[in-house]
């Protein structure tokens, strides 16, 4: 979860204060940044250095990454979205995937944001915790909202297909915003929409991992998406979930990323309690429950990886 990033001094060196958006469009940078975590951290898979907002290139919507405010988009939701489904709009990503496949000896994960999450970045003018602009638009302009979701859905499938043609070994979907929805709307815009993406990607027979924020409260409905792997956030105790979890779906997660600020003893205690429980679950993938915080000490990450390896 956000394995490439600001917690790594080598990432800052590579960035050399260049604007983030330009780096997401630079094939050589994408390759170098993707290789950082496999080189430095002994992880089992690489994830493409890119961002979920790259999809906006197909929707002709301007965006940028602000140092302090995070991602910013300019979009008038009342105007029609003009979609261009042309692989050229993410050519740096696709070229980088081809190059990475030549260099990597571990699997490469491609990814996309799920449509509700992308829509929330379009509709929040100033990022708000409860996504009130997004929810307000969804209720006041339901037909336009559905159109936006469907445009993003088609663009997402197109983007994922192109990543697969270029050579990625697995796909992860990130639905980081849909947790703000009511239960019926969560079923409509998270479960049903992710299910559609998954059913149309199934024919490629590569693993599809689904991360939904606050997922540990919605496991039953997430199972119905037919994702091969559910990537769980940190809220629920995996030891209690694992025995009721279907054996044909793998699990990924779910250490609290903030626990990387705890003492070595505390971290080892957590892992000692967790690992015997999950050892026998088919295809279990140890991971964090969300992205790495930029201030995380790299030594703690190395400690966790080495400890998990020594115990499995
Ligand atoms: O995991 C990886 O290392 C692969 C690359 C990746 C990035 N973003 C690179 C990135 C992935 C998988 C993402 C996904 C992403 N991006 C999500 C879904 C996952 C989640 O965390 O919920 C979301 C919501 C975004 C949107 C986004 N991009 C935000 C909110 C920010 C700014 C805040 C932050 O945490 O940095 C970004 C910028 C971004 N995307 C960075 C990176 C490495 C920061 C880079 C920098 O500032 O140098």
mmCIF file of C-alpha atoms and ligand atoms in Angstrom:
data_model
loop_
_atom_site.group_PDB
_atom_site.id
_atom_site.type_symbol
_atom_site.label_atom_id
_atom_site.label_comp_id
_atom_site.label_asym_id
_atom_site.label_seq_id
_atom_site.Cartn_x
_atom_site.Cartn_y
_atom_site.Cartn_z
ATOM 1 C CA UNK A 1 0.000 0.000 0.000
ATOM 2 C CA UNK A 2 1.781 3.104 -1.315
ATOM 3 C CA UNK A 3 5.078 1.258 -1.237
ATOM 4 C CA UNK A 4 6.740 3.872 -3.432
ATOM 5 C CA UNK A 5 6.761 7.242 -1.753
ATOM 6 C CA UNK A 6 7.943 10.029 0.460
ATOM 7 C CA UNK A 7 9.048 7.829 3.390
ATOM 8 C CA UNK A 8 11.973 6.651 1.201
ATOM 9 C CA UNK A 9 15.007 9.018 1.046
ATOM 10 C CA UNK A 10 15.891 7.385 -2.306
ATOM 11 C CA UNK A 11 12.501 8.503 -3.665
ATOM 12 C CA UNK A 12 13.210 12.132 -2.706
ATOM 13 C CA UNK A 13 16.601 11.871 -4.389
ATOM 14 C CA UNK A 14 15.042 10.521 -7.562
ATOM 15 C CA UNK A 15 12.376 13.258 -7.533
ATOM 16 C CA UNK A 16 14.888 16.107 -7.239
ATOM 17 C CA UNK A 17 12.057 18.560 -6.465
ATOM 18 C CA UNK A 18 10.467 18.041 -9.870
ATOM 19 C CA UNK A 19 6.670 18.525 -10.005
ATOM 20 C CA UNK A 20 4.830 15.293 -9.227
ATOM 21 C CA UNK A 21 2.500 15.413 -12.226
ATOM 22 C CA UNK A 22 5.446 15.526 -14.645
ATOM 23 C CA UNK A 23 6.864 12.383 -12.991
ATOM 24 C CA UNK A 24 3.656 10.430 -13.538
ATOM 25 C CA UNK A 25 4.140 11.169 -17.264
ATOM 26 C CA UNK A 26 7.818 10.263 -17.420
ATOM 27 C CA UNK A 27 8.477 6.673 -18.509
ATOM 28 C CA UNK A 28 12.056 6.508 -17.150
ATOM 29 C CA UNK A 29 10.966 7.912 -13.783
ATOM 30 C CA UNK A 30 8.058 5.454 -13.540
ATOM 31 C CA UNK A 31 10.460 2.554 -14.135
ATOM 32 C CA UNK A 32 13.055 3.817 -11.612
ATOM 33 C CA UNK A 33 10.488 4.617 -8.918
ATOM 34 C CA UNK A 34 8.729 1.258 -9.334
ATOM 35 C CA UNK A 35 12.039 -0.565 -8.864
ATOM 36 C CA UNK A 36 12.871 1.244 -5.593
ATOM 37 C CA UNK A 37 10.813 -0.863 -3.178
ATOM 38 C CA UNK A 38 11.829 -4.225 -4.709
ATOM 39 C CA UNK A 39 15.497 -3.127 -4.545
ATOM 40 C CA UNK A 40 15.398 -1.706 -1.020
ATOM 41 C CA UNK A 41 12.730 -3.662 0.820
ATOM 42 C CA UNK A 42 12.721 -7.296 -0.349
ATOM 43 C CA UNK A 43 8.981 -7.215 -1.136
ATOM 44 C CA UNK A 44 7.221 -10.013 -3.063
ATOM 45 C CA UNK A 45 5.674 -7.787 -5.747
ATOM 46 C CA UNK A 46 6.188 -4.408 -7.356
ATOM 47 C CA UNK A 47 3.349 -1.928 -7.849
ATOM 48 C CA UNK A 48 3.503 0.450 -10.788
ATOM 49 C CA UNK A 49 4.498 4.014 -9.851
ATOM 50 C CA UNK A 50 1.484 5.956 -11.073
ATOM 51 C CA UNK A 51 -1.669 7.374 -9.529
ATOM 52 C CA UNK A 52 -5.379 6.620 -9.660
ATOM 53 C CA UNK A 53 -5.976 10.089 -11.161
ATOM 54 C CA UNK A 54 -4.129 9.198 -14.410
ATOM 55 C CA UNK A 55 -7.513 7.960 -15.661
ATOM 56 C CA UNK A 56 -8.548 11.629 -15.953
ATOM 57 C CA UNK A 57 -6.350 11.811 -19.069
ATOM 58 C CA UNK A 58 -9.010 9.773 -20.887
ATOM 59 C CA UNK A 59 -11.776 12.078 -19.635
ATOM 60 C CA UNK A 60 -9.973 15.276 -20.699
ATOM 61 C CA UNK A 61 -10.201 16.661 -17.155
ATOM 62 C CA UNK A 62 -7.269 18.816 -15.945
ATOM 63 C CA UNK A 63 -5.668 17.876 -12.607
ATOM 64 C CA UNK A 64 -2.555 18.502 -10.590
ATOM 65 C CA UNK A 65 -0.899 17.498 -7.331
ATOM 66 C CA UNK A 66 -0.497 20.322 -4.840
ATOM 67 C CA UNK A 67 2.400 19.955 -2.359
ATOM 68 C CA UNK A 68 0.160 20.591 0.665
ATOM 69 C CA UNK A 69 -3.450 20.205 -0.531
ATOM 70 C CA UNK A 70 -2.951 16.945 -2.443
ATOM 71 C CA UNK A 71 -4.723 16.269 -5.757
ATOM 72 C CA UNK A 72 -6.691 19.105 -7.358
ATOM 73 C CA UNK A 73 -8.995 18.811 -10.358
ATOM 74 C CA UNK A 74 -10.887 21.407 -12.368
ATOM 75 C CA UNK A 75 -14.187 20.073 -13.508
ATOM 76 C CA UNK A 76 -17.667 21.433 -14.096
ATOM 77 C CA UNK A 77 -19.991 18.516 -13.276
ATOM 78 C CA UNK A 78 -22.826 20.073 -15.263
ATOM 79 C CA UNK A 79 -20.815 19.887 -18.464
ATOM 80 C CA UNK A 80 -20.696 16.742 -20.553
ATOM 81 C CA UNK A 81 -17.592 14.570 -20.074
ATOM 82 C CA UNK A 82 -15.755 14.009 -23.345
ATOM 83 C CA UNK A 83 -14.089 10.619 -23.171
ATOM 84 C CA UNK A 84 -11.177 9.684 -25.442
ATOM 85 C CA UNK A 85 -10.484 5.980 -25.224
ATOM 86 C CA UNK A 86 -7.042 6.098 -26.800
ATOM 87 C CA UNK A 87 -4.155 4.169 -25.190
ATOM 88 C CA UNK A 88 -1.815 7.036 -26.170
ATOM 89 C CA UNK A 89 -3.096 9.027 -23.158
ATOM 90 C CA UNK A 90 -1.278 6.684 -20.786
ATOM 91 C CA UNK A 91 1.580 5.676 -23.062
ATOM 92 C CA UNK A 92 4.297 6.416 -20.421
ATOM 93 C CA UNK A 93 2.598 3.941 -18.032
ATOM 94 C CA UNK A 94 2.218 1.300 -20.763
ATOM 95 C CA UNK A 95 5.826 1.673 -21.980
ATOM 96 C CA UNK A 96 7.048 1.546 -18.377
ATOM 97 C CA UNK A 97 5.107 -1.700 -17.775
ATOM 98 C CA UNK A 98 6.786 -3.289 -20.823
ATOM 99 C CA UNK A 99 10.236 -2.182 -19.642
ATOM 100 C CA UNK A 100 9.580 -3.271 -16.040
ATOM 101 C CA UNK A 101 8.543 -6.720 -17.182
ATOM 102 C CA UNK A 102 12.004 -7.092 -18.742
ATOM 103 C CA UNK A 103 13.775 -6.048 -15.545
ATOM 104 C CA UNK A 104 11.680 -7.463 -12.690
ATOM 105 C CA UNK A 105 11.982 -10.966 -11.289
ATOM 106 C CA UNK A 106 8.849 -10.538 -9.123
ATOM 107 C CA UNK A 107 5.234 -9.897 -10.271
ATOM 108 C CA UNK A 108 4.146 -6.411 -11.297
ATOM 109 C CA UNK A 109 0.817 -5.078 -10.013
ATOM 110 C CA UNK A 110 -1.154 -2.625 -12.146
ATOM 111 C CA UNK A 111 -4.027 -0.663 -10.661
ATOM 112 C CA UNK A 112 -6.865 1.817 -11.002
ATOM 113 C CA UNK A 113 -9.137 3.768 -8.715
ATOM 114 C CA UNK A 114 -12.748 2.587 -8.538
ATOM 115 C CA UNK A 115 -15.283 4.912 -10.209
ATOM 116 C CA UNK A 116 -16.892 6.344 -7.036
ATOM 117 C CA UNK A 117 -13.458 7.254 -5.660
ATOM 118 C CA UNK A 118 -12.446 8.962 -8.912
ATOM 119 C CA UNK A 119 -15.816 10.777 -9.025
ATOM 120 C CA UNK A 120 -15.228 12.030 -5.484
ATOM 121 C CA UNK A 121 -11.933 13.649 -6.586
ATOM 122 C CA UNK A 122 -13.837 15.391 -9.395
ATOM 123 C CA UNK A 123 -16.656 16.688 -7.232
ATOM 124 C CA UNK A 124 -14.817 17.807 -4.073
ATOM 125 C CA UNK A 125 -13.584 21.287 -4.847
ATOM 126 C CA UNK A 126 -11.767 21.479 -1.528
ATOM 127 C CA UNK A 127 -11.126 18.080 -0.096
ATOM 128 C CA UNK A 128 -13.537 17.464 2.774
ATOM 129 C CA UNK A 129 -13.591 14.581 5.210
ATOM 130 C CA UNK A 130 -17.205 13.607 4.633
ATOM 131 C CA UNK A 131 -17.184 14.203 0.847
ATOM 132 C CA UNK A 132 -20.227 16.458 1.197
ATOM 133 C CA UNK A 133 -19.909 17.977 -2.303
ATOM 134 C CA UNK A 134 -19.891 14.544 -3.878
ATOM 135 C CA UNK A 135 -22.870 13.344 -1.864
ATOM 136 C CA UNK A 136 -24.786 16.564 -2.476
ATOM 137 C CA UNK A 137 -24.299 16.265 -6.243
ATOM 138 C CA UNK A 138 -25.200 12.559 -6.158
ATOM 139 C CA UNK A 139 -28.577 13.366 -4.535
ATOM 140 C CA UNK A 140 -29.353 16.599 -6.407
ATOM 141 C CA UNK A 141 -28.296 15.447 -9.892
ATOM 142 C CA UNK A 142 -28.740 11.655 -9.788
ATOM 143 C CA UNK A 143 -28.862 11.164 -13.566
ATOM 144 C CA UNK A 144 -25.752 13.269 -14.185
ATOM 145 C CA UNK A 145 -23.982 11.490 -11.336
ATOM 146 C CA UNK A 146 -24.806 8.080 -12.863
ATOM 147 C CA UNK A 147 -23.486 9.305 -16.221
ATOM 148 C CA UNK A 148 -20.215 10.414 -14.624
ATOM 149 C CA UNK A 149 -19.850 7.042 -12.851
ATOM 150 C CA UNK A 150 -20.525 5.160 -16.097
ATOM 151 C CA UNK A 151 -18.045 7.243 -18.108
ATOM 152 C CA UNK A 152 -15.387 6.578 -15.473
ATOM 153 C CA UNK A 153 -16.347 2.874 -15.385
ATOM 154 C CA UNK A 154 -15.782 2.426 -19.135
ATOM 155 C CA UNK A 155 -12.536 4.432 -19.031
ATOM 156 C CA UNK A 156 -11.305 2.347 -16.078
ATOM 157 C CA UNK A 157 -11.958 -0.964 -17.831
ATOM 158 C CA UNK A 158 -10.195 0.401 -20.916
ATOM 159 C CA UNK A 159 -7.194 1.513 -18.824
ATOM 160 C CA UNK A 160 -6.979 -1.836 -16.985
ATOM 161 C CA UNK A 161 -7.216 -3.819 -20.251
ATOM 162 C CA UNK A 162 -4.333 -1.798 -21.648
ATOM 163 C CA UNK A 163 -2.227 -2.381 -18.541
ATOM 164 C CA UNK A 164 -2.905 -6.110 -18.922
ATOM 165 C CA UNK A 165 -1.982 -6.090 -22.642
ATOM 166 C CA UNK A 166 1.239 -4.286 -21.677
ATOM 167 C CA UNK A 167 2.063 -7.124 -19.247
ATOM 168 C CA UNK A 168 1.002 -6.534 -15.607
ATOM 169 C CA UNK A 169 0.631 -9.767 -13.611
ATOM 170 C CA UNK A 170 -2.211 -8.666 -11.315
ATOM 171 C CA UNK A 171 -4.615 -5.770 -10.897
ATOM 172 C CA UNK A 172 -5.571 -3.935 -7.715
ATOM 173 C CA UNK A 173 -8.647 -1.721 -7.508
ATOM 174 C CA UNK A 174 -8.615 1.087 -4.934
ATOM 175 C CA UNK A 175 -11.975 2.250 -3.624
ATOM 176 C CA UNK A 176 -10.851 4.733 -1.000
ATOM 177 C CA UNK A 177 -13.944 6.973 -0.822
ATOM 178 C CA UNK A 178 -17.056 4.784 -1.057
ATOM 179 C CA UNK A 179 -17.120 4.233 2.720
ATOM 180 C CA UNK A 180 -18.997 7.561 3.054
ATOM 181 C CA UNK A 181 -22.094 6.105 1.354
ATOM 182 C CA UNK A 182 -25.302 4.831 2.939
ATOM 183 C CA UNK A 183 -25.715 1.064 2.761
ATOM 184 C CA UNK A 184 -27.999 1.003 -0.336
ATOM 185 C CA UNK A 185 -25.753 3.455 -2.185
ATOM 186 C CA UNK A 186 -22.636 1.578 -1.096
ATOM 187 C CA UNK A 187 -24.182 -1.503 -2.747
ATOM 188 C CA UNK A 188 -24.965 0.515 -5.886
ATOM 189 C CA UNK A 189 -21.753 2.525 -6.345
ATOM 190 C CA UNK A 190 -19.153 0.344 -4.648
ATOM 191 C CA UNK A 191 -20.245 -3.307 -4.802
ATOM 192 C CA UNK A 192 -22.146 -3.325 -8.120
ATOM 193 C CA UNK A 193 -19.676 -1.084 -9.946
ATOM 194 C CA UNK A 194 -16.585 -2.988 -8.752
ATOM 195 C CA UNK A 195 -18.405 -6.228 -9.607
ATOM 196 C CA UNK A 196 -18.883 -4.973 -13.192
ATOM 197 C CA UNK A 197 -15.198 -4.125 -13.550
ATOM 198 C CA UNK A 198 -14.186 -7.498 -12.112
ATOM 199 C CA UNK A 199 -16.547 -9.468 -14.377
ATOM 200 C CA UNK A 200 -15.139 -7.742 -17.462
ATOM 201 C CA UNK A 201 -11.515 -8.282 -16.407
ATOM 202 C CA UNK A 202 -12.063 -11.975 -15.451
ATOM 203 C CA UNK A 203 -11.459 -13.168 -19.035
ATOM 204 C CA UNK A 204 -7.772 -12.257 -18.713
ATOM 205 C CA UNK A 205 -7.357 -14.796 -15.882
ATOM 206 C CA UNK A 206 -5.009 -12.683 -13.790
ATOM 207 C CA UNK A 207 -5.569 -12.081 -10.060
ATOM 208 C CA UNK A 208 -7.703 -9.101 -9.140
ATOM 209 C CA UNK A 209 -7.280 -7.573 -5.678
ATOM 210 C CA UNK A 210 -9.877 -5.194 -4.283
ATOM 211 C CA UNK A 211 -9.120 -2.615 -1.607
ATOM 212 C CA UNK A 212 -12.133 -0.803 -0.186
ATOM 213 C CA UNK A 213 -11.524 1.571 2.703
ATOM 214 C CA UNK A 214 -13.497 0.490 5.792
ATOM 215 C CA UNK A 215 -13.810 -2.886 4.082
ATOM 216 C CA UNK A 216 -13.573 -4.926 7.235
ATOM 217 C CA UNK A 217 -17.124 -3.828 8.075
ATOM 218 C CA UNK A 218 -18.458 -4.929 4.669
ATOM 219 C CA UNK A 219 -16.803 -8.271 4.056
ATOM 220 C CA UNK A 220 -20.021 -10.150 3.199
ATOM 221 C CA UNK A 221 -20.953 -7.788 0.392
ATOM 222 C CA UNK A 222 -17.350 -7.483 -0.837
ATOM 223 C CA UNK A 223 -17.184 -11.248 -1.295
ATOM 224 C CA UNK A 224 -20.023 -10.953 -3.848
ATOM 225 C CA UNK A 225 -17.789 -8.844 -6.145
ATOM 226 C CA UNK A 226 -15.884 -12.071 -6.995
ATOM 227 C CA UNK A 227 -12.517 -10.371 -6.481
ATOM 228 C CA UNK A 228 -9.774 -13.007 -6.121
ATOM 229 C CA UNK A 229 -8.377 -11.202 -3.096
ATOM 230 C CA UNK A 230 -9.840 -8.730 -0.604
ATOM 231 C CA UNK A 231 -7.400 -6.183 0.743
ATOM 232 C CA UNK A 232 -8.654 -5.306 4.221
ATOM 233 C CA UNK A 233 -8.177 -2.094 6.168
ATOM 234 C CA UNK A 234 -6.941 -2.267 9.739
ATOM 235 C CA UNK A 235 -10.193 -1.887 11.709
ATOM 236 C CA UNK A 236 -11.116 -5.488 12.424
ATOM 237 C CA UNK A 237 -9.007 -8.180 14.035
ATOM 238 C CA UNK A 238 -7.927 -10.562 11.252
ATOM 239 C CA UNK A 239 -7.677 -13.406 13.771
ATOM 240 C CA UNK A 240 -11.436 -13.190 14.306
ATOM 241 C CA UNK A 241 -12.337 -12.863 10.624
ATOM 242 C CA UNK A 242 -10.145 -15.521 9.110
ATOM 243 C CA UNK A 243 -12.088 -18.620 10.214
ATOM 244 C CA UNK A 244 -15.339 -17.387 8.667
ATOM 245 C CA UNK A 245 -13.676 -16.294 5.446
ATOM 246 C CA UNK A 246 -14.218 -18.365 2.254
ATOM 247 C CA UNK A 247 -11.141 -20.428 1.373
ATOM 248 C CA UNK A 248 -11.411 -19.595 -2.354
ATOM 249 C CA UNK A 249 -10.763 -15.888 -1.786
ATOM 250 C CA UNK A 250 -7.388 -14.728 -0.616
ATOM 251 C CA UNK A 251 -6.916 -12.018 1.982
ATOM 252 C CA UNK A 252 -4.471 -9.133 2.074
ATOM 253 C CA UNK A 253 -3.775 -6.902 5.054
ATOM 254 C CA UNK A 254 -4.309 -5.564 7.567
ATOM 255 C CA UNK A 255 -1.692 -4.068 9.899
ATOM 256 C CA UNK A 256 -2.452 -0.473 10.909
ATOM 257 C CA UNK A 257 0.160 1.631 9.031
ATOM 258 C CA UNK A 258 0.533 3.782 12.145
ATOM 259 C CA UNK A 259 1.716 0.738 14.085
ATOM 260 C CA UNK A 260 4.992 1.250 12.188
ATOM 261 C CA UNK A 261 5.604 4.016 14.743
ATOM 262 C CA UNK A 262 5.399 1.544 17.670
ATOM 263 C CA UNK A 263 8.399 -0.021 19.400
ATOM 264 C CA UNK A 264 10.063 -3.109 17.881
ATOM 265 C CA UNK A 265 8.769 -5.166 20.817
ATOM 266 C CA UNK A 266 5.173 -4.049 20.271
ATOM 267 C CA UNK A 267 5.412 -4.753 16.541
ATOM 268 C CA UNK A 268 6.825 -8.239 17.091
ATOM 269 C CA UNK A 269 4.129 -8.983 19.681
ATOM 270 C CA UNK A 270 1.422 -8.063 17.142
ATOM 271 C CA UNK A 271 3.021 -10.241 14.441
ATOM 272 C CA UNK A 272 3.552 -13.166 16.834
ATOM 273 C CA UNK A 273 -0.146 -13.135 17.649
ATOM 274 C CA UNK A 274 -1.328 -12.695 14.053
ATOM 275 C CA UNK A 275 0.885 -14.967 11.964
ATOM 276 C CA UNK A 276 -0.055 -18.402 13.417
ATOM 277 C CA UNK A 277 -3.730 -17.607 12.701
ATOM 278 C CA UNK A 278 -3.352 -16.646 9.066
ATOM 279 C CA UNK A 279 -0.659 -19.137 8.080
ATOM 280 C CA UNK A 280 -3.145 -21.712 6.818
ATOM 281 C CA UNK A 281 -5.387 -19.388 4.839
ATOM 282 C CA UNK A 282 -4.771 -20.080 1.102
ATOM 283 C CA UNK A 283 -3.002 -17.203 -0.623
ATOM 284 C CA UNK A 284 -2.835 -14.897 2.395
ATOM 285 C CA UNK A 285 -0.748 -11.793 1.599
ATOM 286 C CA UNK A 286 0.751 -9.921 4.509
ATOM 287 C CA UNK A 287 0.301 -6.180 4.020
ATOM 288 C CA UNK A 288 -0.715 -2.946 5.698
ATOM 289 C CA UNK A 289 -4.359 -1.874 6.018
ATOM 290 C CA UNK A 290 -3.750 1.360 4.055
ATOM 291 C CA UNK A 291 -0.908 3.495 2.673
ATOM 292 C CA UNK A 292 2.441 4.099 4.379
ATOM 293 C CA UNK A 293 2.627 7.453 6.170
ATOM 294 C CA UNK A 294 5.384 9.708 4.725
ATOM 295 C CA UNK A 295 7.088 10.027 8.145
ATOM 296 C CA UNK A 296 7.373 6.260 8.667
ATOM 297 C CA UNK A 297 10.901 5.127 9.629
ATOM 298 C CA UNK A 298 12.235 2.831 6.882
ATOM 299 C CA UNK A 299 13.869 0.608 9.538
ATOM 300 C CA UNK A 300 10.451 -0.312 10.931
ATOM 301 C CA UNK A 301 9.236 -1.359 7.489
ATOM 302 C CA UNK A 302 12.347 -3.514 7.037
ATOM 303 C CA UNK A 303 11.852 -4.999 10.498
ATOM 304 C CA UNK A 304 8.267 -6.017 9.683
ATOM 305 C CA UNK A 305 9.176 -7.539 6.307
ATOM 306 C CA UNK A 306 12.123 -9.503 7.706
ATOM 307 C CA UNK A 307 10.117 -10.694 10.716
ATOM 308 C CA UNK A 308 7.150 -11.843 8.607
ATOM 309 C CA UNK A 309 9.544 -13.688 6.260
ATOM 310 C CA UNK A 310 11.308 -15.404 9.161
ATOM 311 C CA UNK A 311 7.969 -16.609 10.542
ATOM 312 C CA UNK A 312 6.336 -17.884 7.340
HETATM 313 O O1 LIG B 1 1.331 2.136 -3.903
HETATM 314 C C1 LIG B 1 2.189 2.618 -4.644
HETATM 315 O O2 LIG B 1 3.312 2.927 -4.258
HETATM 316 C C2 LIG B 1 1.870 2.778 -6.118
HETATM 317 C C3 LIG B 1 1.574 4.072 -6.553
HETATM 318 C C4 LIG B 1 0.317 4.768 -6.047
HETATM 319 C C5 LIG B 1 0.267 6.165 -5.822
HETATM 320 N N1 LIG B 1 -1.019 6.500 -5.515
HETATM 321 C C6 LIG B 1 1.410 7.065 -5.963
HETATM 322 C C7 LIG B 1 1.346 8.370 -5.286
HETATM 323 C C8 LIG B 1 -0.953 4.255 -5.793
HETATM 324 C C9 LIG B 1 -1.430 2.820 -5.834
HETATM 325 C C10 LIG B 1 -1.798 5.374 -5.491
HETATM 326 C C11 LIG B 1 -3.228 5.233 -5.232
HETATM 327 C C12 LIG B 1 -3.983 6.403 -4.790
HETATM 328 N N2 LIG B 1 -3.775 7.714 -5.082
HETATM 329 C C13 LIG B 1 -5.158 6.308 -3.997
HETATM 330 C C14 LIG B 1 -5.806 5.025 -3.543
HETATM 331 C C15 LIG B 1 -5.176 4.449 -2.341
HETATM 332 C C16 LIG B 1 -5.374 5.193 -1.054
HETATM 333 O O3 LIG B 1 -4.360 5.630 -0.503
HETATM 334 O O4 LIG B 1 -6.503 5.342 -0.582
HETATM 335 C C17 LIG B 1 -5.625 7.614 -3.795
HETATM 336 C C18 LIG B 1 -6.845 7.985 -3.003
HETATM 337 C C19 LIG B 1 -4.751 8.498 -4.492
HETATM 338 C C20 LIG B 1 -4.859 9.983 -4.619
HETATM 339 C C21 LIG B 1 -3.645 10.668 -4.139
HETATM 340 N N3 LIG B 1 -2.437 10.694 -4.803
HETATM 341 C C22 LIG B 1 -3.501 11.460 -2.981
HETATM 342 C C23 LIG B 1 -4.601 11.701 -1.959
HETATM 343 C C24 LIG B 1 -2.186 11.959 -2.986
HETATM 344 C C25 LIG B 1 -1.572 12.984 -2.053
HETATM 345 C C26 LIG B 1 -1.516 12.554 -0.661
HETATM 346 C C27 LIG B 1 -0.448 11.538 -0.332
HETATM 347 O O5 LIG B 1 -0.711 10.639 0.461
HETATM 348 O O6 LIG B 1 0.659 11.680 -0.829
HETATM 349 C C28 LIG B 1 -1.522 11.423 -4.111
HETATM 350 C C29 LIG B 1 -0.115 11.641 -4.475
HETATM 351 C C30 LIG B 1 0.696 10.410 -4.629
HETATM 352 N N4 LIG B 1 0.345 9.288 -5.338
HETATM 353 C C31 LIG B 1 2.000 10.191 -4.098
HETATM 354 C C32 LIG B 1 2.415 8.920 -4.527
HETATM 355 C C33 LIG B 1 3.752 8.229 -4.292
HETATM 356 C C34 LIG B 1 2.804 11.189 -3.275
HETATM 357 C C35 LIG B 1 4.051 11.499 -3.999
HETATM 358 C C36 LIG B 1 4.794 12.727 -3.590
HETATM 359 O O7 LIG B 1 4.246 13.657 -2.976
HETATM 360 O O8 LIG B 1 5.965 12.725 -3.943
#
